[in-house]
Coordinates of N, CA and C in Angstrom, one line a residue:
M751 N 14.4 -28.9 80.4 CA 13.6 -29.8 79.5 C 13.9 -29.5 78.1
R752 N 14.1 -30.6 77.3 CA 14.4 -30.4 75.9 C 13.1 -30.3 75.1
T753 N 13.2 -29.5 74.0 CA 12.1 -29.4 73.1 C 12.3 -30.3 71.9
S754 N 11.3 -31.0 71.5 CA 11.4 -31.9 70.3 C 11.4 -31.0 69.0
Y755 N 11.9 -31.6 67.9 CA 11.9 -30.9 66.7 C 10.5 -30.6 66.3
L756 N 9.6 -31.5 66.5 CA 8.2 -31.2 66.2 C 7.6 -30.0 66.9
D757 N 7.9 -29.9 68.2 CA 7.4 -28.7 69.0 C 8.1 -27.5 68.5
Y758 N 9.4 -27.6 68.1 CA 10.2 -26.5 67.6 C 9.6 -25.9 66.3
Y759 N 9.3 -26.8 65.4 CA 8.7 -26.4 64.1 C 7.3 -25.9 64.3
K760 N 6.5 -26.4 65.2 CA 5.2 -25.8 65.5 C 5.3 -24.4 65.9
L761 N 6.3 -24.1 66.8 CA 6.5 -22.8 67.3 C 6.9 -21.8 66.2
I762 N 7.9 -22.3 65.3 CA 8.4 -21.5 64.2 C 7.2 -21.2 63.2
L763 N 6.5 -22.3 62.9 CA 5.4 -22.1 61.9 C 4.3 -21.1 62.4
D764 N 4.1 -21.2 63.7 CA 3.1 -20.3 64.3 C 3.6 -18.8 64.2
K765 N 4.9 -18.6 64.3 CA 5.4 -17.3 64.3 C 5.5 -16.7 62.9
V766 N 5.7 -17.5 61.9 CA 5.8 -17.0 60.5 C 4.6 -17.1 59.7
C767 N 3.5 -17.5 60.3 CA 2.2 -17.7 59.5 C 1.7 -16.4 58.8
F768 N 2.2 -15.3 59.2 CA 1.7 -14.0 58.6 C 2.3 -13.9 57.2
R769 N 3.4 -14.6 56.9 CA 4.0 -14.5 55.5 C 4.1 -15.9 54.9
Q770 N 3.3 -16.0 53.8 CA 3.1 -17.3 53.1 C 4.5 -17.9 52.6
D771 N 5.3 -17.0 52.1 CA 6.6 -17.5 51.6 C 7.5 -18.1 52.8
L772 N 7.5 -17.4 53.9 CA 8.2 -18.0 55.1 C 7.6 -19.2 55.6
L773 N 6.3 -19.2 55.6 CA 5.6 -20.4 56.1 C 5.9 -21.6 55.2
R774 N 5.9 -21.5 53.9 CA 6.3 -22.6 53.0 C 7.7 -23.0 53.2
K775 N 8.6 -22.0 53.4 CA 10.0 -22.3 53.5 C 10.3 -23.2 54.8
E776 N 9.7 -22.7 55.9 CA 9.9 -23.4 57.2 C 9.2 -24.7 57.2
Y777 N 8.1 -24.8 56.5 CA 7.4 -26.1 56.4 C 8.2 -27.1 55.7
R778 N 8.9 -26.7 54.6 CA 9.7 -27.6 53.8 C 10.9 -28.1 54.7
K779 N 11.5 -27.1 55.4 CA 12.6 -27.5 56.3 C 12.1 -28.6 57.4
A780 N 10.9 -28.3 57.9 CA 10.4 -29.3 58.9 C 10.2 -30.7 58.2
M781 N 9.6 -30.7 57.0 CA 9.4 -32.0 56.3 C 10.7 -32.7 56.1
N782 N 11.8 -32.0 55.8 CA 13.1 -32.7 55.6 C 13.7 -33.2 56.9
R783 N 13.3 -32.6 58.0 CA 14.0 -32.9 59.3 C 13.2 -34.0 60.1
L784 N 11.8 -33.9 60.0 CA 11.0 -34.8 60.8 C 10.8 -36.2 60.2
G785 N 10.5 -37.2 61.0 CA 10.2 -38.5 60.5 C 8.7 -38.5 60.0
E786 N 8.3 -39.6 59.5 CA 7.0 -39.8 58.9 C 5.9 -39.5 59.8
S787 N 6.0 -40.1 61.0 CA 4.9 -40.0 62.0 C 4.8 -38.5 62.5
E788 N 6.0 -37.9 62.7 CA 6.0 -36.5 63.1 C 5.5 -35.6 62.0
Q789 N 5.8 -35.9 60.7 CA 5.2 -35.2 59.6 C 3.7 -35.2 59.6
A790 N 3.2 -36.4 59.8 CA 1.7 -36.6 59.8 C 1.1 -35.8 61.0
E791 N 1.8 -35.8 62.1 CA 1.3 -35.0 63.3 C 1.3 -33.5 63.0
L792 N 2.4 -33.1 62.4 CA 2.5 -31.6 62.0 C 1.5 -31.2 61.0
N793 N 1.2 -32.1 60.0 CA 0.1 -31.8 59.1 C -1.2 -31.7 59.7
K794 N -1.5 -32.6 60.7 CA -2.8 -32.5 61.4 C -2.8 -31.2 62.2
W795 N -1.7 -30.9 62.9 CA -1.7 -29.7 63.6 C -2.0 -28.4 62.8
L796 N -1.4 -28.4 61.6 CA -1.6 -27.3 60.6 C -3.1 -27.2 60.2
Q797 N -3.7 -28.4 59.9 CA -5.1 -28.4 59.6 C -6.0 -27.9 60.7
D798 N -5.7 -28.4 61.9 CA -6.4 -28.0 63.1 C -6.4 -26.5 63.3
R799 N -5.2 -25.9 63.0 CA -5.0 -24.4 63.2 C -5.6 -23.6 62.1
G800 N -6.0 -24.3 61.0 CA -6.6 -23.6 59.9 C -5.5 -22.9 58.9
Y801 N -4.3 -23.5 58.9 CA -3.3 -22.9 58.0 C -3.7 -23.3 56.5
P802 N -3.2 -22.6 55.6 CA -3.5 -22.8 54.2 C -3.3 -24.3 53.7
G803 N -4.1 -24.8 52.8 CA -4.0 -26.1 52.3 C -2.8 -26.4 51.4
L804 N -2.2 -25.3 50.9 CA -1.1 -25.5 49.9 C 0.1 -26.1 50.6
L805 N 0.2 -26.1 51.9 CA 1.3 -26.8 52.5 C 1.3 -28.3 52.2
C806 N 0.1 -28.9 52.2 CA 0.0 -30.3 51.9 C 0.4 -30.6 50.5
A807 N 0.1 -29.7 49.6 CA 0.5 -29.8 48.2 C 2.0 -29.8 48.1
D808 N 2.7 -29.0 48.8 CA 4.1 -29.0 48.8 C 4.7 -30.3 49.3
E809 N 4.0 -30.9 50.3 CA 4.5 -32.1 50.9 C 4.5 -33.2 49.8
H810 N 3.3 -33.3 49.1 CA 3.2 -34.3 48.0 C 4.3 -34.1 46.9
K811 N 4.5 -32.9 46.6 CA 5.5 -32.5 45.6 C 6.9 -33.0 46.0
S812 N 7.3 -32.7 47.3 CA 8.6 -33.0 47.8 C 8.7 -34.5 47.9
K813 N 7.7 -35.3 48.3 CA 7.8 -36.7 48.4 C 8.0 -37.3 47.0
S814 N 7.4 -36.8 45.9 CA 7.6 -37.4 44.6 C 9.0 -37.1 44.1
I815 N 9.5 -35.9 44.5 CA 10.9 -35.6 44.1 C 11.9 -36.5 44.8
R816 N 11.6 -36.8 46.1 CA 12.5 -37.7 46.9 C 12.5 -39.1 46.3
E817 N 11.2 -39.5 45.9 CA 11.1 -40.9 45.3 C 11.8 -41.0 44.0
S818 N 11.7 -39.9 43.2 CA 12.4 -39.9 41.9 C 13.9 -40.0 42.1
M819 N 14.4 -39.2 43.0 CA 15.9 -39.2 43.3 C 16.3 -40.6 43.8
S820 N 15.5 -41.2 44.6 CA 15.8 -42.5 45.1 C 15.9 -43.5 44.0
D821 N 14.9 -43.5 43.1 CA 14.9 -44.3 41.9 C 16.2 -44.1 41.1
F822 N 16.6 -42.8 40.9 CA 17.8 -42.5 40.1 C 19.0 -43.1 40.8
R823 N 19.1 -42.9 42.1 CA 20.3 -43.5 42.8 C 20.4 -45.0 42.6
N824 N 19.2 -45.7 42.7 CA 19.2 -47.1 42.5 C 19.7 -47.5 41.2
L825 N 19.4 -46.7 40.1 CA 19.9 -47.1 38.8 C 21.3 -46.9 38.6
T826 N 21.9 -45.9 39.3 CA 23.3 -45.6 39.1 C 24.3 -46.5 39.9
V827 N 23.8 -47.3 40.8 CA 24.6 -48.1 41.6 C 25.2 -49.3 40.9

């Protein structure tokens, strides 16, 4: 049976939760790999597990960076 990326990242995040820097790093990787609905599900899972709220702050920061890059690409075409 195959494991989805969402389940894989849940497993990874659960294993690295003792180190905040690793947790953030793996969270960012997950946000880059997962689709929007899976990102929302992962964020809900993190909240339910009581993980630190700064993960959500990282998500908003990375979204604004992606949007800025998208705007830049559209200007250079």
